[in-house]
Short mmCIF file of C-alpha atoms and ligand atoms in Angstrom, two decimals:
data_model
loop_
_atom_site.label_atom_id
_atom_site.label_comp_id
_atom_site.label_asym_id
_atom_site.label_seq_id
_atom_site.Cartn_x
_atom_site.Cartn_y
_atom_site.Cartn_z
CA UNK A 1 36.64 2.18 33.99
CA UNK A 2 33.22 0.64 33.49
CA UNK A 3 32.90 -3.15 33.33
CA UNK A 4 31.54 -3.06 29.79
CA UNK A 5 34.49 -1.03 28.46
CA UNK A 6 36.94 -3.18 30.40
CA UNK A 7 35.59 -6.40 28.93
CA UNK A 8 35.47 -4.96 25.40
CA UNK A 9 39.06 -3.79 25.58
CA UNK A 10 40.78 -6.54 27.52
CA UNK A 11 38.92 -9.87 27.28
CA UNK A 12 41.07 -12.46 25.54
CA UNK A 13 40.62 -16.06 24.37
CA UNK A 14 43.02 -18.33 26.27
CA UNK A 15 42.05 -21.74 24.92
CA UNK A 16 44.96 -23.29 22.99
CA UNK A 17 47.49 -20.92 24.56
CA UNK A 18 48.96 -23.50 27.00
CA UNK A 19 46.79 -22.06 29.79
CA UNK A 20 46.49 -24.48 32.74
CA UNK A 21 42.93 -23.30 33.25
CA UNK A 22 41.79 -23.97 29.66
CA UNK A 23 44.19 -26.54 28.27
CA UNK A 24 45.18 -28.42 31.42
CA UNK A 25 41.89 -29.81 32.71
CA UNK A 26 42.46 -33.46 31.81
CA UNK A 27 44.55 -34.33 34.85
CA UNK A 28 42.05 -33.07 37.43
CA UNK A 29 38.72 -33.40 35.60
CA UNK A 30 39.26 -36.12 33.00
CA UNK A 31 38.52 -33.96 29.95
CA UNK A 32 39.28 -30.55 28.45
CA UNK A 33 35.78 -29.69 27.28
CA UNK A 34 34.43 -28.17 30.47
CA UNK A 35 33.82 -24.49 31.04
CA UNK A 36 36.85 -23.62 33.19
CA UNK A 37 36.09 -21.56 36.30
CA UNK A 38 38.92 -22.95 38.43
CA UNK A 39 42.63 -21.79 38.41
CA UNK A 40 42.99 -18.32 39.96
CA UNK A 41 43.94 -16.25 36.95
CA UNK A 42 41.83 -14.22 34.53
CA UNK A 43 40.68 -13.99 30.92
CA UNK A 44 41.96 -10.42 30.62
CA UNK A 45 45.05 -8.85 29.08
CA UNK A 46 47.34 -6.95 31.44
CA UNK A 47 47.11 -3.13 31.71
CA UNK A 48 48.16 -1.39 28.46
CA UNK A 49 51.14 0.27 30.17
CA UNK A 50 52.49 -3.16 31.12
CA UNK A 51 52.11 -4.42 27.54
CA UNK A 52 53.92 -1.34 26.20
CA UNK A 53 56.75 -1.73 28.73
CA UNK A 54 57.14 -5.41 27.84
CA UNK A 55 57.10 -4.64 24.11
CA UNK A 56 59.84 -2.06 24.54
CA UNK A 57 61.97 -4.47 26.55
CA UNK A 58 61.41 -7.20 24.00
CA UNK A 59 62.36 -4.87 21.16
CA UNK A 60 65.71 -4.46 22.87
CA UNK A 61 66.13 -8.17 22.34
CA UNK A 62 68.71 -9.19 24.96
CA UNK A 63 67.79 -10.90 28.22
CA UNK A 64 71.07 -11.31 30.03
CA UNK A 65 71.46 -11.24 33.84
CA UNK A 66 69.85 -8.10 35.11
CA UNK A 67 69.19 -6.04 38.23
CA UNK A 68 65.81 -4.60 39.26
CA UNK A 69 65.17 -1.03 38.14
CA UNK A 70 65.54 1.83 40.63
CA UNK A 71 61.90 2.79 40.08
CA UNK A 72 60.33 -0.56 40.97
CA UNK A 73 60.27 -0.17 44.72
CA UNK A 74 58.98 3.39 44.48
CA UNK A 75 56.15 2.35 42.14
CA UNK A 76 55.10 -0.49 44.46
CA UNK A 77 55.49 1.54 47.66
CA UNK A 78 53.42 4.41 46.20
CA UNK A 79 50.68 1.98 45.19
CA UNK A 80 50.59 0.48 48.69
CA UNK A 81 50.67 3.85 50.45
CA UNK A 82 48.08 5.59 48.28
CA UNK A 83 45.56 2.78 48.14
CA UNK A 84 45.88 1.18 51.57
CA UNK A 85 48.03 3.44 53.74
CA UNK A 86 50.65 0.66 53.99
CA UNK A 87 54.13 2.09 54.59
CA UNK A 88 57.07 0.11 53.21
CA UNK A 89 60.79 0.63 53.57
CA UNK A 90 63.24 -0.39 50.87
CA UNK A 91 65.41 -2.35 53.29
CA UNK A 92 62.46 -4.62 54.22
CA UNK A 93 61.82 -5.56 50.61
CA UNK A 94 63.00 -8.64 48.64
CA UNK A 95 61.97 -10.07 45.27
CA UNK A 96 60.80 -13.66 45.01
CA UNK A 97 59.70 -15.96 42.19
CA UNK A 98 56.28 -17.22 43.23
CA UNK A 99 54.48 -16.62 46.51
CA UNK A 100 54.16 -20.34 47.25
CA UNK A 101 57.90 -20.76 46.72
CA UNK A 102 58.48 -17.98 49.27
CA UNK A 103 56.09 -19.61 51.74
CA UNK A 104 58.12 -22.80 51.45
CA UNK A 105 61.43 -20.94 51.82
CA UNK A 106 60.09 -19.15 54.92
CA UNK A 107 58.81 -22.38 56.48
CA UNK A 108 62.30 -23.82 55.98
CA UNK A 109 64.00 -20.67 57.29
CA UNK A 110 61.88 -20.03 60.35
CA UNK A 111 61.06 -23.55 61.59
CA UNK A 112 62.81 -26.91 62.02
CA UNK A 113 61.63 -30.30 60.67
CA UNK A 114 58.98 -31.61 63.05
CA UNK A 115 57.94 -28.12 64.22
CA UNK A 116 54.24 -27.26 64.25
CA UNK A 117 52.83 -24.83 61.67
CA UNK A 118 49.22 -23.63 61.86
CA UNK A 119 46.79 -22.95 59.01
CA UNK A 120 43.14 -21.85 59.10
CA UNK A 121 41.00 -24.23 57.02
CA UNK A 122 39.34 -24.21 54.62
CA UNK A 123 42.31 -22.52 52.95
CA UNK A 124 44.32 -22.41 49.70
CA UNK A 125 45.61 -25.98 49.64
CA UNK A 126 49.30 -25.34 48.80
CA UNK A 127 49.56 -24.03 52.40
CA UNK A 128 49.01 -27.57 53.71
CA UNK A 129 51.13 -29.04 50.98
CA UNK A 130 54.12 -26.83 51.83
CA UNK A 131 53.90 -27.69 55.53
CA UNK A 132 53.64 -31.42 54.92
CA UNK A 133 56.22 -31.63 52.11
CA UNK A 134 58.69 -29.86 54.39
CA UNK A 135 58.06 -32.44 57.13
CA UNK A 136 56.53 -29.98 59.56
CA UNK A 137 53.46 -30.87 61.62
CA UNK A 138 50.27 -29.40 60.25
CA UNK A 139 48.05 -27.86 62.93
CA UNK A 140 44.59 -26.94 61.65
CA UNK A 141 42.34 -24.29 63.11
CA UNK A 142 38.89 -24.44 61.55
CA UNK A 143 37.25 -21.16 60.58
CA UNK A 144 33.86 -20.59 62.21
CA UNK A 145 30.96 -20.46 59.79
CA UNK A 146 27.73 -18.64 60.46
CA UNK A 147 25.57 -18.98 57.34
CA UNK A 148 28.16 -18.05 54.72
CA UNK A 149 30.01 -15.64 57.00
CA UNK A 150 33.34 -16.90 58.30
CA UNK A 151 35.33 -15.75 61.30
CA UNK A 152 38.54 -16.82 63.01
CA UNK A 153 38.48 -18.60 66.33
CA UNK A 154 41.32 -16.88 68.21
CA UNK A 155 40.59 -18.44 71.61
CA UNK A 156 40.74 -21.98 70.19
CA UNK A 157 43.79 -20.99 68.14
CA UNK A 158 45.62 -19.77 71.21
CA UNK A 159 44.82 -22.97 73.08
CA UNK A 160 46.06 -25.08 70.16
CA UNK A 161 49.20 -22.95 69.71
CA UNK A 162 49.96 -23.54 73.34
CA UNK A 163 49.46 -27.27 73.53
CA UNK A 164 51.00 -28.04 70.10
CA UNK A 165 53.87 -25.57 70.53
CA UNK A 166 53.14 -23.89 67.20
CA UNK A 167 56.06 -21.89 65.76
CA UNK A 168 54.53 -20.32 62.67
CA UNK A 169 51.09 -19.31 61.38
CA UNK A 170 50.31 -19.14 57.66
CA UNK A 171 47.68 -16.43 57.34
CA UNK A 172 45.71 -15.90 54.14
CA UNK A 173 44.61 -12.25 54.04
CA UNK A 174 42.23 -11.75 52.23
CA UNK A 175 41.18 -15.36 52.73
CA UNK A 176 40.98 -17.73 49.76
CA UNK A 177 38.46 -19.45 49.47
CA UNK A 178 35.93 -17.89 51.88
CA UNK A 179 36.32 -14.33 50.54
CA UNK A 180 36.86 -12.57 53.86
CA UNK A 181 38.87 -9.36 54.07
CA UNK A 182 39.94 -9.47 57.70
CA UNK A 183 39.13 -6.30 59.66
CA UNK A 184 41.79 -4.55 61.69
CA UNK A 185 40.12 -5.63 64.98
CA UNK A 186 40.24 -9.29 63.92
CA UNK A 187 43.88 -9.02 62.86
CA UNK A 188 44.77 -7.20 66.08
CA UNK A 189 43.33 -9.99 68.21
CA UNK A 190 45.11 -12.64 66.13
CA UNK A 191 48.48 -10.87 66.02
CA UNK A 192 48.29 -10.23 69.74
CA UNK A 193 47.84 -13.92 70.44
CA UNK A 194 50.66 -14.87 68.07
CA UNK A 195 52.99 -12.40 69.77
CA UNK A 196 52.14 -13.77 73.21
CA UNK A 197 52.66 -17.35 72.00
CA UNK A 198 55.90 -16.53 70.12
CA UNK A 199 54.32 -17.59 66.85
CA UNK A 200 55.70 -15.84 63.76
CA UNK A 201 53.05 -14.88 61.18
CA UNK A 202 53.63 -15.29 57.45
CA UNK A 203 50.79 -13.34 55.82
CA UNK A 204 49.98 -14.07 52.19
CA UNK A 205 48.35 -10.83 50.95
CA UNK A 206 48.35 -11.75 47.24
CA UNK A 207 44.59 -11.01 46.90
CA UNK A 208 44.65 -7.65 48.68
CA UNK A 209 44.02 -5.49 45.60
CA UNK A 210 40.87 -7.46 44.84
CA UNK A 211 38.40 -5.69 47.11
CA UNK A 212 34.97 -6.55 45.79
CA UNK A 213 32.53 -5.62 48.57
CA UNK A 214 35.06 -4.55 51.22
CA UNK A 215 36.02 -0.89 51.12
CA UNK A 216 39.18 -1.18 53.18
CA UNK A 217 42.16 -3.49 53.43
CA UNK A 218 44.55 -3.51 56.37
CA UNK A 219 47.93 -5.15 55.88
CA UNK A 220 49.50 -7.03 58.80
CA UNK A 221 52.27 -4.42 58.45
CA UNK A 222 49.89 -1.59 59.38
CA UNK A 223 47.79 -3.17 62.14
CA UNK A 224 47.83 -0.81 65.14
CA UNK A 225 50.21 1.50 63.27
CA UNK A 226 52.74 -1.25 62.72
CA UNK A 227 52.88 -2.49 66.32
CA UNK A 228 53.21 -6.17 65.25
CA UNK A 229 55.68 -5.61 62.41
CA UNK A 230 58.58 -7.39 64.06
CA UNK A 231 56.58 -10.59 64.25
CA UNK A 232 55.29 -10.73 60.68
CA UNK A 233 56.48 -11.43 57.16
CA UNK A 234 54.24 -10.16 54.36
CA UNK A 235 54.07 -11.81 50.94
CA UNK A 236 52.52 -10.18 47.91
CA UNK A 237 52.65 -10.30 44.14
CA UNK A 238 51.20 -8.46 41.14
CA UNK A 239 50.18 -11.82 39.68
CA UNK A 240 46.52 -12.02 40.78
CA UNK A 241 45.83 -8.30 40.46
CA UNK A 242 47.22 -7.88 36.94
CA UNK A 243 47.10 -11.46 35.58
CA UNK A 244 50.87 -11.99 35.55
CA UNK A 245 51.29 -15.34 37.32
CA UNK A 246 53.51 -16.86 34.64
CA UNK A 247 55.91 -13.90 34.83
CA UNK A 248 57.16 -15.23 38.19
CA UNK A 249 57.69 -12.04 40.15
CA UNK A 250 56.64 -11.61 43.77
CA UNK A 251 57.50 -9.68 46.93
CA UNK A 252 58.75 -10.71 50.36
CA UNK A 253 58.58 -8.00 53.03
CA UNK A 254 60.43 -8.60 56.30
CA UNK A 255 60.62 -5.64 58.68
CA UNK A 256 62.44 -7.52 61.48
CA UNK A 257 66.22 -7.32 60.77
CA UNK A 258 67.00 -10.63 62.51
CA UNK A 259 64.37 -12.55 60.56
CA UNK A 260 65.53 -10.82 57.38
CA UNK A 261 69.11 -11.82 57.97
CA UNK A 262 68.08 -15.45 58.42
CA UNK A 263 65.94 -15.30 55.29
CA UNK A 264 68.76 -13.75 53.22
CA UNK A 265 71.26 -16.35 54.40
CA UNK A 266 68.88 -19.19 53.54
CA UNK A 267 67.99 -17.79 50.11
CA UNK A 268 71.75 -17.53 49.43
CA UNK A 269 72.20 -21.14 50.45
CA UNK A 270 69.36 -22.29 48.18
CA UNK A 271 70.25 -19.94 45.35
CA UNK A 272 66.48 -19.42 45.28
CA UNK A 273 64.70 -17.31 42.69
CA UNK A 274 64.76 -13.54 43.07
CA UNK A 275 62.06 -12.75 40.54
CA UNK A 276 62.29 -12.16 36.82
CA UNK A 277 63.24 -9.31 34.54
CA UNK A 278 60.05 -9.36 32.44
CA UNK A 279 57.91 -9.81 35.55
CA UNK A 280 59.44 -6.71 37.06
CA UNK A 281 59.15 -4.66 33.86
CA UNK A 282 55.44 -5.52 33.56
CA UNK A 283 54.61 -5.03 37.23
CA UNK A 284 56.35 -1.66 37.59
CA UNK A 285 54.36 -0.25 34.66
CA UNK A 286 51.14 -1.70 36.08
CA UNK A 287 51.74 -0.17 39.54
CA UNK A 288 52.53 3.17 37.90
CA UNK A 289 49.65 3.21 35.48
CA UNK A 290 47.19 0.39 36.16
CA UNK A 291 44.69 1.91 38.62
CA UNK A 292 41.98 2.60 36.06
CA UNK A 293 42.41 -0.88 34.55
CA UNK A 294 42.04 -2.40 38.05
CA UNK A 295 38.81 -0.43 38.59
CA UNK A 296 37.52 -2.00 35.38
CA UNK A 297 38.46 -5.49 36.57
CA UNK A 298 36.81 -4.95 39.96
CA UNK A 299 33.63 -3.61 38.34
CA UNK A 300 33.54 -6.69 36.12
CA UNK A 301 33.92 -9.02 39.11
CA UNK A 302 31.15 -7.13 40.95
CA UNK A 303 28.85 -7.47 37.97
CA UNK A 304 29.62 -11.18 37.68
CA UNK A 305 28.97 -11.66 41.40
CA UNK A 306 25.58 -9.93 41.04
CA UNK A 307 24.75 -12.23 38.12
CA UNK A 308 25.53 -15.34 40.17
CA UNK A 309 23.50 -14.12 43.15
CA UNK A 310 20.61 -13.31 40.86
CA UNK A 311 20.68 -16.57 38.94
CA UNK A 312 20.98 -18.71 42.07
CA UNK A 313 18.51 -16.73 44.20
CA UNK A 314 15.73 -19.27 43.70
CA UNK A 315 17.93 -22.26 44.41
CA UNK A 316 18.81 -23.74 47.77
CA UNK A 317 22.59 -23.64 47.24
CA UNK A 318 24.23 -20.90 49.32
CA UNK A 319 26.37 -18.24 47.64
CA UNK A 320 29.31 -16.93 49.67
CA UNK A 321 30.23 -13.42 50.70
CA UNK A 322 32.74 -11.81 48.40
CA UNK A 323 34.39 -9.08 50.43
CA UNK A 324 37.59 -9.79 48.55
CA UNK A 325 39.28 -12.07 45.97
CA UNK A 326 37.57 -13.09 42.74
CA UNK A 327 36.97 -16.61 44.03
CA UNK A 328 33.39 -17.31 45.01
CA UNK A 329 32.65 -19.99 47.63
CA UNK A 330 29.34 -21.79 47.15
CA UNK A 331 27.75 -24.32 49.50
CA UNK A 332 26.18 -26.96 47.27
CA UNK A 333 25.11 -29.26 50.11
CA UNK A 334 21.48 -28.11 50.37
CA UNK A 335 20.96 -29.69 46.95
CA UNK A 336 23.88 -31.92 45.99
CA UNK A 337 25.11 -34.69 48.24
CA UNK A 338 28.89 -34.14 48.68
CA UNK A 339 29.62 -37.68 47.46
CA UNK A 340 28.00 -36.79 44.11
CA UNK A 341 29.44 -33.30 43.79
CA UNK A 342 32.36 -34.03 41.45
CA UNK A 343 30.23 -36.08 39.10
CA UNK A 344 27.52 -33.42 39.22
CA UNK A 345 29.87 -30.54 38.32
CA UNK A 346 31.88 -32.44 35.70
CA UNK A 347 29.21 -34.58 34.01
CA UNK A 348 26.03 -32.59 34.51
CA UNK A 349 26.99 -28.93 34.85
CA UNK A 350 30.17 -29.42 32.79
CA UNK A 351 32.04 -26.75 34.68
CA UNK A 352 35.56 -27.09 36.09
CA UNK A 353 35.71 -25.62 39.60
CA UNK A 354 37.95 -26.12 42.61
CA UNK A 355 36.23 -28.62 44.87
CA UNK A 356 35.83 -27.50 48.47
CA UNK A 357 37.34 -30.67 49.88
CA UNK A 358 40.72 -29.70 48.36
CA UNK A 359 40.76 -26.83 50.89
CA UNK A 360 40.64 -29.09 53.95
CA UNK A 361 38.35 -29.18 56.96
CA UNK A 362 34.98 -27.52 56.38
CA UNK A 363 35.29 -27.62 52.58
CA UNK A 364 33.53 -30.83 51.58
CA UNK A 365 30.33 -30.16 49.64
CA UNK A 366 31.40 -26.65 48.58
CA UNK A 367 32.80 -25.38 45.29
CA UNK A 368 35.05 -22.41 44.49
CA UNK A 369 34.18 -20.60 41.31
CA UNK A 370 36.49 -18.04 39.67
CA UNK A 371 34.56 -14.90 38.63
CA UNK A 372 37.46 -13.02 36.99
CA UNK A 373 36.25 -13.86 33.54
CA UNK A 374 33.89 -12.42 30.97
CA UNK A 375 30.23 -11.85 31.89
CA UNK A 376 29.42 -14.15 28.94
CA UNK A 377 31.35 -17.02 30.58
CA UNK A 378 29.62 -16.40 33.91
CA UNK A 379 26.20 -16.37 32.25
CA UNK A 380 27.05 -19.58 30.45
CA UNK A 381 28.21 -21.15 33.72
CA UNK A 382 24.95 -20.13 35.41
CA UNK A 383 22.90 -21.54 32.56
CA UNK A 384 24.72 -24.87 32.79
CA UNK A 385 24.63 -24.95 36.60
CA UNK A 386 20.94 -24.08 36.96
CA UNK A 387 19.98 -26.61 34.25
CA UNK A 388 21.94 -29.27 36.14
CA UNK A 389 20.32 -28.27 39.45
CA UNK A 390 16.87 -28.37 37.85
CA UNK A 391 17.36 -31.96 36.76
CA UNK A 392 19.47 -33.22 39.65
CA UNK A 393 18.41 -36.50 41.16
CA UNK A 394 20.32 -38.30 43.92
C1 PLP B 401 46.38 -17.23 48.65
C2 PLP B 401 47.22 -17.54 47.45
N1 PLP B 401 48.56 -17.50 47.55
C3 PLP B 401 49.35 -17.76 46.49
C4 PLP B 401 48.82 -18.08 45.27
C5 PLP B 401 49.72 -18.44 44.14
O1 PLP B 401 50.70 -17.47 43.95
P1 PLP B 401 52.01 -17.82 43.18
O2 PLP B 401 51.61 -18.30 41.81
O3 PLP B 401 52.77 -16.54 43.18
O4 PLP B 401 52.69 -18.89 43.97
C6 PLP B 401 47.42 -18.14 45.12
C7 PLP B 401 46.83 -18.51 43.82
O5 PLP B 401 45.70 -18.91 43.73
C8 PLP B 401 46.61 -17.86 46.24
O6 PLP B 401 45.28 -17.90 46.15
#
C-alpha cells in the first residue's frame, strides 16, 4: 500500500483518548501542549482484519477465562517463516503480557540477586531499570559510534563478561534507539562470545517487522541455521508493528528445554500474565491479513524519514541511520549544548521527544524522535524544530 493511501485510511486523532503520548506529557515535560513525538506507538488504526476480528469478539459480549485459539501459533509462525525465514516450533512458544514484563521475569528466572547482567548503551531504558530494580549488577558495554553509524564492541564485551562474571545479556535487535538492524555476521560474533562465556542472551526483537532501510532481518533463532538456539530466549510482540501495545499480548520463545522448564516453573510461581484474549484475537488477524497494511506503514515511515533528512540537511545536527524501528536518533550537539537541550526542545521547539540521556552512556545531547505518525505531524515538527534552531542562542 502506498503511504498516501495508508495515511488517508488509517490516521487517527489520539488526543483526549487517554493516550500516554498525547495526554500524558505533563509528568515528563511539564505541559500537555507539545507536539508529541516520543512514546513508541503510532497514530494509526490497526489493520482492518484486526478491527473486524475484535468487533466480532466484542459482539459476542462475554469475556470469561479463555484459552488461545488453535490458529494463533500457525498465523505467527507463518508470518515469521515467510517474511524472515525464522522457524518456530509450538513447544518453544509461550504467551506473555508485555515484553518488559517478560524481560523482568527472565532476569529473575535465569540469574540470582547480585549477578551481573550486561546491556549495550545507549539502549531502551527499561532494560537498565529491570536489571537495577531486580537487584542485579548492571554491566554496560558502550556501542561504538562512527558518525551516526553504531557497531557493537565484541572484544571489549568479552573482556567485561569475563572480569565481571556476566550471566545474562539483554540484546535489543533491532536496536532502539540507534536504529541498527544487526547483520548475521555481527550476531554470529556476539553469540559466539556469549556461548564461550556461558552468558545467556535474551533478545528483544519487538521492532523486527519495522525494516525501514534494511532489507533483511536475522533473528537470534536463525543465526548460523539455529546453531546458538540453546543459548537464547527471543521476545517479540505485535504491539509495535500493529499499534497494539495496550492489548497486552506478547511472545516468549525458548528453544532450550531446560531453560523453558525453569521459566515455566517461575511463571507458575508468580502467576504471571499469559497474554490477553483481545490481544490474541487482534494479533492473529493482523498476522493473517496485515501484510499490505504493514507495507503502508513502512512506506509512511520512509517518507517521513526522507522529510526529516531533507529539512535538516542544511543544519549541523546529525540525523541517524534508520535501518530499522520508527525511532530516529538525532545528534543535537553540533548546535545545542546538552545542558540546554531539554529547555530547547520543550520551550523553543515545543516538541516532546525522548531525551538521549535517558538511554544511558553515549546518549546525552541526542534526541529520539518517533516517525510513526502522519506526514503532517512530521512536517509540523520540522517547522518547529528548524525555527527553533534558526533562533537558538546559547
Ligand atoms: C526495545 C523495546 N522493547 C520493549 C518495548 C515495550 O514493549 P512492551 O510494551 O510489550 O513492554 C519497547 C517500546 O518502546 C521497546 O522499544
